XYZ file of N, CA, C and O in Angstrom:
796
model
N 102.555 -24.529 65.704
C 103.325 -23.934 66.802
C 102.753 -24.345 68.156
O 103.532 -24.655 69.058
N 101.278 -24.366 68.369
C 100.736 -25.064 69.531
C 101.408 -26.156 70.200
O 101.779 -26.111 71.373
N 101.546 -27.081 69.463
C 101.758 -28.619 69.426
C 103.015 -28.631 70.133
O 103.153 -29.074 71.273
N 104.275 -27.938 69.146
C 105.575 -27.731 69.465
C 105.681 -26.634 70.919
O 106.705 -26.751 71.592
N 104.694 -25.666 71.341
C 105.016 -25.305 72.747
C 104.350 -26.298 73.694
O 104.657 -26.436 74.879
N 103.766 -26.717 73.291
C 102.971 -28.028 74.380
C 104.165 -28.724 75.096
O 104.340 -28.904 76.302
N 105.100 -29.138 73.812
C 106.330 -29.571 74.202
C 106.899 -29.423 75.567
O 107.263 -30.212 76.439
N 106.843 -28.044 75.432
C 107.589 -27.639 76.102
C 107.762 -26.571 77.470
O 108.682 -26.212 78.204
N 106.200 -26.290 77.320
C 106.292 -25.496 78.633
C 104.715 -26.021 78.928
O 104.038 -26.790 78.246
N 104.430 -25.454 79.964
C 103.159 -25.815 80.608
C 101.834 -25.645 80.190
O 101.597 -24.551 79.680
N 100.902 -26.448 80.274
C 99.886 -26.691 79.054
C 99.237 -25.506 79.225
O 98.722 -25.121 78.176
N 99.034 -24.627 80.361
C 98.319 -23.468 80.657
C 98.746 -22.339 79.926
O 97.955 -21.587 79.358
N 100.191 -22.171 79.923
C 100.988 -21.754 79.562
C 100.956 -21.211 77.941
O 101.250 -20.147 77.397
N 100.483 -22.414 77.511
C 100.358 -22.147 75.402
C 100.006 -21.100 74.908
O 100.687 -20.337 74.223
N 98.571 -20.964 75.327
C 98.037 -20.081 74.402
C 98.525 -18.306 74.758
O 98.530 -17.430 73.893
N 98.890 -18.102 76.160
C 99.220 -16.737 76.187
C 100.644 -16.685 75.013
O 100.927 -16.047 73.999
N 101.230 -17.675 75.786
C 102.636 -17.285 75.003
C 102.754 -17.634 73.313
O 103.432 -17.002 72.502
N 102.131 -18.492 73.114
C 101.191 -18.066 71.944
C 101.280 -17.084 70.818
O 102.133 -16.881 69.953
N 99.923 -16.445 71.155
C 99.543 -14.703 71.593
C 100.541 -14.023 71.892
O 100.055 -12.893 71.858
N 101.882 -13.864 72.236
C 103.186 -12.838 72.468
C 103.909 -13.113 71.478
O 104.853 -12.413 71.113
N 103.551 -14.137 70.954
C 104.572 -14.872 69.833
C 104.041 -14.320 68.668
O 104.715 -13.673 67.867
N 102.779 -14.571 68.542
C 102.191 -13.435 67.245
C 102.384 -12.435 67.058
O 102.908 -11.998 66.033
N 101.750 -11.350 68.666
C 101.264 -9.952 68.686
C 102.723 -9.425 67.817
O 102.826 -8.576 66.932
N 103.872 -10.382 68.522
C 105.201 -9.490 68.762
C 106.168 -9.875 67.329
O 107.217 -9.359 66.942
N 105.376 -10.954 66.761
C 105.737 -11.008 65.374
C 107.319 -12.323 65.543
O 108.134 -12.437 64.628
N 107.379 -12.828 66.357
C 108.715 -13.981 67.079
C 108.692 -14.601 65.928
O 107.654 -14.813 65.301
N 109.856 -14.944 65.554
C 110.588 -16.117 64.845
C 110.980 -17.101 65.746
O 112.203 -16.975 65.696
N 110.661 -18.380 66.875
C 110.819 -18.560 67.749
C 112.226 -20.573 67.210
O 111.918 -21.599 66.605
N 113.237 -20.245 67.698
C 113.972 -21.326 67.288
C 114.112 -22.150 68.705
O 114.153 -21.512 69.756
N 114.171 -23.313 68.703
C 114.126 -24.224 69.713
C 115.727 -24.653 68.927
O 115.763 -25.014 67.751
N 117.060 -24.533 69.846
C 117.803 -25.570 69.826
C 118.396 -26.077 70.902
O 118.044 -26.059 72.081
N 119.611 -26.668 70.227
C 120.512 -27.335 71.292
C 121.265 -26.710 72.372
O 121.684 -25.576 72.142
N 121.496 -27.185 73.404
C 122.294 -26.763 74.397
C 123.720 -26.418 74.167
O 124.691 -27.036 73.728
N 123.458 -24.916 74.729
C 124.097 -23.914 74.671
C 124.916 -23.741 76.600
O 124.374 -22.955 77.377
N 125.784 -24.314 76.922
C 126.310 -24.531 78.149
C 126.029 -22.607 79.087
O 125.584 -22.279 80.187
N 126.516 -21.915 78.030
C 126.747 -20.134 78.678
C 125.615 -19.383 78.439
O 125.590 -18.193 78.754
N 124.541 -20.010 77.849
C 123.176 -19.363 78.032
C 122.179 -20.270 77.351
O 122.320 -20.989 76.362
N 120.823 -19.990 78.363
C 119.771 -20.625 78.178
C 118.808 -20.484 76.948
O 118.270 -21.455 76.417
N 118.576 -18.691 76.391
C 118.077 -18.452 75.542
C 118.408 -16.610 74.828
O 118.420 -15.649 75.596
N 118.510 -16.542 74.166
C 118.757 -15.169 73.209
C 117.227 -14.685 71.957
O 116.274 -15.077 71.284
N 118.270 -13.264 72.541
C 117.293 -12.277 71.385
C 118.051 -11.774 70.298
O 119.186 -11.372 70.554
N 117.620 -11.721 69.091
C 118.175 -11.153 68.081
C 117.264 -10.153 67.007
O 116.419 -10.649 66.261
N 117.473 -9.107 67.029
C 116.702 -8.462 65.747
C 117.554 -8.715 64.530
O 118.724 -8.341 64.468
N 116.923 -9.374 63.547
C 117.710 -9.366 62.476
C 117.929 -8.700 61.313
O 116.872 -8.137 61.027
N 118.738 -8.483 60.518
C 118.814 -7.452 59.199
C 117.604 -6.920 58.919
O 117.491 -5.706 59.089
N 116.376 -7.729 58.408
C 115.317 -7.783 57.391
C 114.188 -6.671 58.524
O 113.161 -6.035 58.287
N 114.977 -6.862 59.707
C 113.455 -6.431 60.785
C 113.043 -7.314 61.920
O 112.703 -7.037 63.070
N 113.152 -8.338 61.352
C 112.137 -9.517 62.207
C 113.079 -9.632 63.420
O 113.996 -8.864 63.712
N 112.692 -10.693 64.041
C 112.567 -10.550 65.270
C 113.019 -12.273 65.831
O 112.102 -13.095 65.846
N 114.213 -12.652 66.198
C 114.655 -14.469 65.922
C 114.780 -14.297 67.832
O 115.521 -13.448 68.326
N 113.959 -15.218 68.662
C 114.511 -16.181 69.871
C 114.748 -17.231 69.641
O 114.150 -17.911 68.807
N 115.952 -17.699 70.539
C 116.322 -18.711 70.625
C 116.065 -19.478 71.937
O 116.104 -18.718 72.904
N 115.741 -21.143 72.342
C 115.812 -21.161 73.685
C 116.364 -22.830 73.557
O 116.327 -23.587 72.586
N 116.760 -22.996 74.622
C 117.719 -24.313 74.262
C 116.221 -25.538 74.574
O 115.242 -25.291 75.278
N 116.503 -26.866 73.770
C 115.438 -27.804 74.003
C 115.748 -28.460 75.124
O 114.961 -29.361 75.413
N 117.111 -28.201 76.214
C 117.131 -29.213 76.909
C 116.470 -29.035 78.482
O 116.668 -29.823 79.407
N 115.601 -27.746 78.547
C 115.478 -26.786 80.164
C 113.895 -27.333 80.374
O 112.914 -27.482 79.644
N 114.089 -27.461 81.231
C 112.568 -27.828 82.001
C 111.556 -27.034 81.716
O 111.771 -25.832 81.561
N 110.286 -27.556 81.598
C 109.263 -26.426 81.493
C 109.392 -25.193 81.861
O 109.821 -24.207 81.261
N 108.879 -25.376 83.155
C 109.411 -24.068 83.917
C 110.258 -23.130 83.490
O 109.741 -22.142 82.969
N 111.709 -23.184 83.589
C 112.532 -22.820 82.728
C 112.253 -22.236 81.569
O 112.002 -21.040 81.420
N 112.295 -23.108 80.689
C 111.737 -22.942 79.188
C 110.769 -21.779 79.228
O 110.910 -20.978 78.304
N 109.856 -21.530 80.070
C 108.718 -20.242 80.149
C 109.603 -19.449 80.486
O 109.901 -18.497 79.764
N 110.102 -19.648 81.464
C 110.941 -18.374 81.736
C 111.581 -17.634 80.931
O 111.289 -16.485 80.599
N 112.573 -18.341 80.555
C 113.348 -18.090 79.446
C 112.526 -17.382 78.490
O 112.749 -16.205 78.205
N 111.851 -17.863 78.128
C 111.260 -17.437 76.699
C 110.594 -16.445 76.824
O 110.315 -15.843 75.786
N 109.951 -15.754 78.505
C 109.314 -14.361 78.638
C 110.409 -13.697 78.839
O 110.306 -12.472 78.778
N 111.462 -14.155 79.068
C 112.965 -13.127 79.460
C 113.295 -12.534 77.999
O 113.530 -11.342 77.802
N 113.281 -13.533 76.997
C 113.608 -13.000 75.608
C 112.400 -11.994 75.067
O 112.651 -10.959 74.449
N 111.290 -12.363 75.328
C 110.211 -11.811 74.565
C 110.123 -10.079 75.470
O 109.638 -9.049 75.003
N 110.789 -10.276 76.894
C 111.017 -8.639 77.202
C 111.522 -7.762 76.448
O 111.142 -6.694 75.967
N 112.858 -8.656 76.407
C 113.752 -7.802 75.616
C 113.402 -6.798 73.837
O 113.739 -5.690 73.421
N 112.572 -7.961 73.258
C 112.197 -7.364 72.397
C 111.208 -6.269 72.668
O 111.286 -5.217 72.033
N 110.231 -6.466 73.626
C 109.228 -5.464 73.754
C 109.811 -4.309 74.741
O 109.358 -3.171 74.870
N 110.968 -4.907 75.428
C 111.708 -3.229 75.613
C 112.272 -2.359 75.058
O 112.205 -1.165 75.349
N 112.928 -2.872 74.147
C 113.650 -2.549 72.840
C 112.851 -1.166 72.098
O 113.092 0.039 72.034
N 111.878 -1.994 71.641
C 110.396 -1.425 70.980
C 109.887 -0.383 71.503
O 109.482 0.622 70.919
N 109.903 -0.649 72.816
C 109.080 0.271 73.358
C 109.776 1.397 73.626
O 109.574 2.508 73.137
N 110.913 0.971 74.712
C 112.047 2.210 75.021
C 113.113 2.783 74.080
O 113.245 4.006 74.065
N 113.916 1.993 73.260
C 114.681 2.197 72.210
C 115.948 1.248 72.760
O 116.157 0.713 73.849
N 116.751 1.291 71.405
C 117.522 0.288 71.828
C 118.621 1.005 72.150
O 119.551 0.501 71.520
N 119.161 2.276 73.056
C 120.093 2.373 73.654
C 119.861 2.278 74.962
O 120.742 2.591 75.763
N 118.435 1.755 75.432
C 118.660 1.193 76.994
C 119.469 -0.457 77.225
O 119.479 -1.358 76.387
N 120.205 -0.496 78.836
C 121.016 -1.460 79.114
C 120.186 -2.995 78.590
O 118.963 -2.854 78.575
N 120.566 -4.089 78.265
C 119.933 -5.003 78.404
C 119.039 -5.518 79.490
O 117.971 -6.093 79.281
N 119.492 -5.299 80.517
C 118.855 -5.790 81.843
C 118.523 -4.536 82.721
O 118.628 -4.510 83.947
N 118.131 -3.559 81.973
C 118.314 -2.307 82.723
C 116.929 -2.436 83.462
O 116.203 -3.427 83.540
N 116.749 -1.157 83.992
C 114.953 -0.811 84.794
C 114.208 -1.350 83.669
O 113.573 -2.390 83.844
N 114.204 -0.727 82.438
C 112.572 -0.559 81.534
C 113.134 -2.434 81.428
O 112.240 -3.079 81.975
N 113.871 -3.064 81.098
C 113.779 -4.709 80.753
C 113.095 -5.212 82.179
O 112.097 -5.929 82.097
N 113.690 -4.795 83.684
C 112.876 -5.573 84.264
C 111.540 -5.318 84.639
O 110.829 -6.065 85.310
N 111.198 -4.064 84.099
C 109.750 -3.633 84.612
C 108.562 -4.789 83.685
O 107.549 -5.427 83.974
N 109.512 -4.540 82.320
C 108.832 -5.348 81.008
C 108.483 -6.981 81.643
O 107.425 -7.585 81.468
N 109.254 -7.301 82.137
C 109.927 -8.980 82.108
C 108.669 -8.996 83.622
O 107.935 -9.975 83.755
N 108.621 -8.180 84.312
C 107.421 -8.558 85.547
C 106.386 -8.403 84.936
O 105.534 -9.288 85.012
N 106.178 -7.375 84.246
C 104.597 -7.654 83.891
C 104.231 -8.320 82.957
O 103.028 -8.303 82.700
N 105.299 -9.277 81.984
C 104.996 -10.562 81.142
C 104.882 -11.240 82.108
O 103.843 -11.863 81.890
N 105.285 -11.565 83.112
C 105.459 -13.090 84.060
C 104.402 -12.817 84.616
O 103.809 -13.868 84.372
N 103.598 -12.141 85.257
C 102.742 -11.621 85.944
C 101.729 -12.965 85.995
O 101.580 -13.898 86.785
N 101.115 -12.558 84.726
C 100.083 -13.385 84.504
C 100.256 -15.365 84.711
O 99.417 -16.227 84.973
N 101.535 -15.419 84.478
C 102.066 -17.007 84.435
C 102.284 -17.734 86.554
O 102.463 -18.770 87.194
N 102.113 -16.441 86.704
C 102.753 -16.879 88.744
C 101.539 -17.256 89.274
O 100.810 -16.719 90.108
N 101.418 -18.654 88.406
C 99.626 -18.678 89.246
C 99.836 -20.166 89.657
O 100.668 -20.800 89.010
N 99.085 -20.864 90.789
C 99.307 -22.424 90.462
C 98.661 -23.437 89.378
O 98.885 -24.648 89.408
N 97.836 -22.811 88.420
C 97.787 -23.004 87.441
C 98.955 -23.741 86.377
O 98.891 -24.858 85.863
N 99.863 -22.864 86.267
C 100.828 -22.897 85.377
C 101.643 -23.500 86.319
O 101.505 -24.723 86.319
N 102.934 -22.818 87.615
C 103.756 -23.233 88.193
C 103.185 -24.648 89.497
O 102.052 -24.873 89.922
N 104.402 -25.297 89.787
C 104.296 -25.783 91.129
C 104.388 -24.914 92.473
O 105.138 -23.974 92.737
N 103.174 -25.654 93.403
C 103.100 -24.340 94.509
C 104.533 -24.025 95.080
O 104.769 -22.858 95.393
N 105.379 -24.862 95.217
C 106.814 -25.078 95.558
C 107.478 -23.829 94.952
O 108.385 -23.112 95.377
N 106.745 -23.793 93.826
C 107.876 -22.748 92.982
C 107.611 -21.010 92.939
O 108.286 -20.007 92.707
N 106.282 -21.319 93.293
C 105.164 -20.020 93.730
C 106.143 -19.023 94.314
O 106.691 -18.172 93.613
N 106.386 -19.172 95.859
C 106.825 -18.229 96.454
C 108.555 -17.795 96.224
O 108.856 -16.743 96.787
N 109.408 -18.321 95.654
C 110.369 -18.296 95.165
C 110.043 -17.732 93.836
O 110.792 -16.765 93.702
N 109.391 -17.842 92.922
C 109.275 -16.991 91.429
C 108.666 -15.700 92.137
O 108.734 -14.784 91.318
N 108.039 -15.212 93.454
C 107.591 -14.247 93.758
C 108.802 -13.425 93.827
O 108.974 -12.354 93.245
N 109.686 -14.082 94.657
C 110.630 -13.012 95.672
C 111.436 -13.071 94.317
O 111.307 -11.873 94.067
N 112.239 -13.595 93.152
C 112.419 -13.182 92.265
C 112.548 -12.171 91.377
O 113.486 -11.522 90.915
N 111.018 -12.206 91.215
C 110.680 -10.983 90.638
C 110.255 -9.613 90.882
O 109.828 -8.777 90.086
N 110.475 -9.537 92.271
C 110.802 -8.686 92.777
C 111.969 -7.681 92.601
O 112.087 -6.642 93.251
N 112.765 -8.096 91.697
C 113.717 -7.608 91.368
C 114.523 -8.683 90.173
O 115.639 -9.091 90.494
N 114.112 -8.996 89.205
C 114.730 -9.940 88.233
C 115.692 -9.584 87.766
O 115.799 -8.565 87.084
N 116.770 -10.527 88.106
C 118.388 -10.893 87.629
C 118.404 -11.283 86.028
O 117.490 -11.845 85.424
N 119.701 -10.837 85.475
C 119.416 -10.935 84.163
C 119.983 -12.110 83.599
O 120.512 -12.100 82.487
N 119.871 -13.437 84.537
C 119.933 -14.998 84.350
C 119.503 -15.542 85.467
O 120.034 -15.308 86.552
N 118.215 -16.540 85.265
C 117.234 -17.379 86.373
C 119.016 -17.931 87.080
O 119.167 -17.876 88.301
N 119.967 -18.320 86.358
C 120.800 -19.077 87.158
C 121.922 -17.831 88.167
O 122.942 -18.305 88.667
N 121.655 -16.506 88.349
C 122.025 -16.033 89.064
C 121.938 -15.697 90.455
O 122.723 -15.252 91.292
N 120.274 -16.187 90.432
C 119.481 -16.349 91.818
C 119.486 -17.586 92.486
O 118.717 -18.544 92.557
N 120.491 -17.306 92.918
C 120.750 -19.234 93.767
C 119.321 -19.923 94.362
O 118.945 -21.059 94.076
N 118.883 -19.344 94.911
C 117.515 -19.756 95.551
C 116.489 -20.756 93.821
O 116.135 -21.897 93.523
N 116.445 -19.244 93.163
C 115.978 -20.025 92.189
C 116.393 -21.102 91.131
O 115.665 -21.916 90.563
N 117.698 -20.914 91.011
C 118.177 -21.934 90.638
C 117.764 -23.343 90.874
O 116.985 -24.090 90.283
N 118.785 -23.522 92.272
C 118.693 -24.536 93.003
C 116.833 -25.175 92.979
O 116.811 -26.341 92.585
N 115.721 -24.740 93.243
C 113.859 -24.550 92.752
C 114.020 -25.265 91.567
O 113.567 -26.410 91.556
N 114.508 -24.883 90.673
C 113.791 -25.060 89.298
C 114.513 -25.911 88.634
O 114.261 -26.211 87.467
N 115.789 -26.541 89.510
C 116.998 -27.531 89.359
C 115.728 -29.023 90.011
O 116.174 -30.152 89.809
N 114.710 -28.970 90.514
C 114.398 -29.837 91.347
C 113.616 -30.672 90.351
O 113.306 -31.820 90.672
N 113.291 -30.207 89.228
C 112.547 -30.157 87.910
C 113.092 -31.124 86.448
O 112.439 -31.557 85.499
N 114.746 -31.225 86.817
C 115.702 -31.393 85.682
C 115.254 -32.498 85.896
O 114.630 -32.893 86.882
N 115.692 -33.285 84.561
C 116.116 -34.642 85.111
C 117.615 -35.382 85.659
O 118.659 -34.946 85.174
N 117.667 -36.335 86.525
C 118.106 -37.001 87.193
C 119.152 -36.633 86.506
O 118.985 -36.683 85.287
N 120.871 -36.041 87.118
C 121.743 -36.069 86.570
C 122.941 -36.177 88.261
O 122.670 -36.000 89.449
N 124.439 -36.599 87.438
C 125.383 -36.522 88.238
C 126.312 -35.332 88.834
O 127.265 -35.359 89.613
N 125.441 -33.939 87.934
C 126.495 -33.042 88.850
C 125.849 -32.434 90.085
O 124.668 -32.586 90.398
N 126.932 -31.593 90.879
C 126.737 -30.875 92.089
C 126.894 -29.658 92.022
O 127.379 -29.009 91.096
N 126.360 -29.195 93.314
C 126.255 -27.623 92.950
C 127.474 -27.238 93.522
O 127.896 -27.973 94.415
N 128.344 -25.953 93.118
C 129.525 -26.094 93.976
C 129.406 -25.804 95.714
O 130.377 -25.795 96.469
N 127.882 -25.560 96.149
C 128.022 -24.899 97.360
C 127.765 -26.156 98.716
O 127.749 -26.173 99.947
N 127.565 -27.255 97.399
C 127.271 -28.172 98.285
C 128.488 -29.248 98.764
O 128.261 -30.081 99.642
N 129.879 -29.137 98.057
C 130.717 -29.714 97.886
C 131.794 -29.060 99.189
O 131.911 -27.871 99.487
N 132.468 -30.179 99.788
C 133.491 -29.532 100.657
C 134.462 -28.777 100.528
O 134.871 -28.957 99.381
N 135.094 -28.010 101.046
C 136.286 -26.948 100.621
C 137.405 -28.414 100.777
O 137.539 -29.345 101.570
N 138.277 -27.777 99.078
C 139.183 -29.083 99.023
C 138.546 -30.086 98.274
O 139.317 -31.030 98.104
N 137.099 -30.312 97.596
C 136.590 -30.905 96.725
C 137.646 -30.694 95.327
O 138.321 -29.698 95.066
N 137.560 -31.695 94.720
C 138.314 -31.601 93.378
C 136.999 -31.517 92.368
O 136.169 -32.377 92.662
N 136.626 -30.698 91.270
C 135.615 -31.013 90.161
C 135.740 -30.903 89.014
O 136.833 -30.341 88.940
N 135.298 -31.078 87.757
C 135.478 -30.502 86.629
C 134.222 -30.293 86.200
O 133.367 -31.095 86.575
N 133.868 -29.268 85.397
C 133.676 -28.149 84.855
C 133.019 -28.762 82.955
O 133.541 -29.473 82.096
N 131.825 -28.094 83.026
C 131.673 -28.634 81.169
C 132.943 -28.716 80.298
O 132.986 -29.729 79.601
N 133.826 -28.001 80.202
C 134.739 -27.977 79.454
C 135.758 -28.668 79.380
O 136.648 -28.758 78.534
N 135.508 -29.293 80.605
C 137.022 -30.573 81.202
C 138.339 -29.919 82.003
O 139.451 -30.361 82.294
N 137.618 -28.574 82.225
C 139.098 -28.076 83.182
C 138.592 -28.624 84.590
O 137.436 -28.891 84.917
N 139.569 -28.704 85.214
C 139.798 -29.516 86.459
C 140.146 -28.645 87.369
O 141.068 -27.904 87.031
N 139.345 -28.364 89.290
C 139.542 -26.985 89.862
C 139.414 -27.647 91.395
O 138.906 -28.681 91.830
N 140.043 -26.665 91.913
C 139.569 -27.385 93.588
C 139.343 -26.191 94.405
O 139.992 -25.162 94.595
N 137.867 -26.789 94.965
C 137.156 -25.563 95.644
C 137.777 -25.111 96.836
O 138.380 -25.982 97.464
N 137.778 -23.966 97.300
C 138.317 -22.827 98.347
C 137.257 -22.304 99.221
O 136.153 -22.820 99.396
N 137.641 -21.385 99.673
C 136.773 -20.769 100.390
C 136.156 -19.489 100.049
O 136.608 -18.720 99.201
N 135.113 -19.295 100.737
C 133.780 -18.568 99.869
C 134.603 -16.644 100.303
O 135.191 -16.288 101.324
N 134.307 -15.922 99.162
C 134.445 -15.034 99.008
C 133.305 -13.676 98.698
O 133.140 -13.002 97.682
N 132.754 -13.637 99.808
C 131.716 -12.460 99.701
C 130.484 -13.453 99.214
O 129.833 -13.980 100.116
N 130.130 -13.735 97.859
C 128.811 -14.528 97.708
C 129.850 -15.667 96.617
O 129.321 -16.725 96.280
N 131.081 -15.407 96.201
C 131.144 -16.391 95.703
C 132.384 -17.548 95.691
O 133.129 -17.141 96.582
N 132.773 -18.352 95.328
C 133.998 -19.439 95.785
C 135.145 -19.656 95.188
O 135.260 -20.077 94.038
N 136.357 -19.282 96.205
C 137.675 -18.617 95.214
C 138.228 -20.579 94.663
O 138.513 -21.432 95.504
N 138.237 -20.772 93.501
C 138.847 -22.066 93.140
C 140.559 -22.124 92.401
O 141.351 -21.296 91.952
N 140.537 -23.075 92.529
C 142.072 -22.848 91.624
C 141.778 -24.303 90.829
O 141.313 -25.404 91.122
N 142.437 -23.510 89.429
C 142.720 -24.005 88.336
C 143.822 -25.300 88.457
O 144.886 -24.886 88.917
N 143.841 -26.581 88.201
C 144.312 -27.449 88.873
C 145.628 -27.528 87.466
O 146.483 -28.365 87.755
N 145.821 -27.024 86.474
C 146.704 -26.887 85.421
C 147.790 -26.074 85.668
O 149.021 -26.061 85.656
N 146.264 -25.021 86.027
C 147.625 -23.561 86.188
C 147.770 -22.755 87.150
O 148.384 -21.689 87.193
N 146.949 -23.514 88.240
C 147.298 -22.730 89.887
C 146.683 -21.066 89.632
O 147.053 -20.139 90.353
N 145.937 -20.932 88.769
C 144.985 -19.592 88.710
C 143.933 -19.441 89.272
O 143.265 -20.463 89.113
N 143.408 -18.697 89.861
C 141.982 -18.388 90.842
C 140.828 -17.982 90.499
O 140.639 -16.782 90.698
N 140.031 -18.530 90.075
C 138.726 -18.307 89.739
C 137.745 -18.294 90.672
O 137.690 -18.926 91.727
N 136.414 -16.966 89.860
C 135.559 -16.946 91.095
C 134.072 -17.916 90.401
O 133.679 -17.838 89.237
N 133.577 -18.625 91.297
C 132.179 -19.519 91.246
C 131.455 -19.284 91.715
O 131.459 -19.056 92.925
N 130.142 -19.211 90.709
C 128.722 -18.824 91.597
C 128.545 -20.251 92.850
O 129.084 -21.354 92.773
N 127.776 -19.826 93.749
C 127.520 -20.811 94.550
C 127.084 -22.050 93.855
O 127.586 -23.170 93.956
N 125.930 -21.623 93.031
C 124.432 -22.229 92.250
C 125.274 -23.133 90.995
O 124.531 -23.851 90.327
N 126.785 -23.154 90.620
C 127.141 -23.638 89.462
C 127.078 -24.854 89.435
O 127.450 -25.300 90.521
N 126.720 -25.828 88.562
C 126.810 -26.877 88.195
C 128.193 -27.814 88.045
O 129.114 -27.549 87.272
N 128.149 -28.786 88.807
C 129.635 -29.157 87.952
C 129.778 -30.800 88.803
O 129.137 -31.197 89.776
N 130.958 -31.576 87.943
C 130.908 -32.553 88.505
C 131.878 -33.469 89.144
O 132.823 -33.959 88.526
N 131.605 -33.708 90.496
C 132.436 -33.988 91.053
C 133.889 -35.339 91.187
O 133.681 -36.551 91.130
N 135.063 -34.788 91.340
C 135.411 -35.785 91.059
C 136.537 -36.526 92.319
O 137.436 -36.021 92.990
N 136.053 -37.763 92.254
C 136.810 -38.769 93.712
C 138.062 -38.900 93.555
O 138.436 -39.325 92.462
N 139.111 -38.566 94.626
C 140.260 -38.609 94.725
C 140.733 -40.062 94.725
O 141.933 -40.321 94.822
């Protein structure tokens, strides 16, 4: 298991998470990319305890992720499982796992003060915090999409799925688009991914 987190998150990084992976008894699955989420928790029939986290997310990421899942279980545990998923006791859990990882040790100093203000209040997806997003996007490798906030109103783009949309104007925090099929209005995080396409 060493070897295989070496992989994948930061060499400092191993042995705690490690150690959470034992204490907490993880079945830990590495797969493929999953477009609508980065990583999941599951208690399963028998008891145990299955995360999932996709192989394609940057270190960084990848830690993240994987202390976001490992909250959940130890909130679960601790509080019971009729608290919210992302409620108080998940984010109290989810700061004081990360705690120890916000060091420049583990992160880039770049990423330091942005994983601070974060967790200050943790969203229940790294890709909901535009700030952080956009941080830990700096990390990916080299790809062709854009973010939608960077694209002009009247941009044409499509979307993982191949629907085709043209951006509008921003609505409170996020960007009213229309569906280029069916003239329907959708709302977009700023921070979304997508790729642009030339008229």
């Amino acid at each position: 298991m060493r070897e295989v987190l070496s992989k994948y998150i930061p060499e400092n990084a191993v042995a705690p998470c490690l150690e959470m992976i034992k204490l907490n008894h993880v079945h830990l699955k590495i797969v493929n990319e999953r477009v609508t989420r980065h990583g999941d928790y599951r208690r399963m029939p028998d008891g145990s305890h299955q995360i999932t986290v996709n192989a394609n997310l940057n270190k960084y990421r990848f830690l993240i992720t994987l202390v976001h899942e490992i909250a959940h279980l130890i909130a679960f545990t601790k509080y019971g499982r009729s608290i919210k998923p992302h409620g108080v006791e998940w984010k109290h859990t989810f700061q004081q796992l990360m705690l120890p990882f916000i060091r420049p040790e583990v992160f880039p100093s770049s990423l330091l003060p942005v994983l601070a203000r974060h967790f200050k209040n943790p969203k229940a997806s790294s890709d909901t915090d535009a700030y952080l997003s956009v941080a830990l996007k700096e990390f990916d490798p080299q790809n062709d999409k854009n973010y939608i906030f960077e694209l002009p109103i009247g941009s044409v783009f499509r979307i993982h799925n191949g629907k085709v949309f043209k951006k509008g104007n921003k609505r409170v925090k996020r960007y009213e688009c229309i569906e280029a099929n069916t003239g329907r209005v959708y709302l977009f995080q700023p921070n979304a991914e997508v790729e642009l396409i030339n008229d």
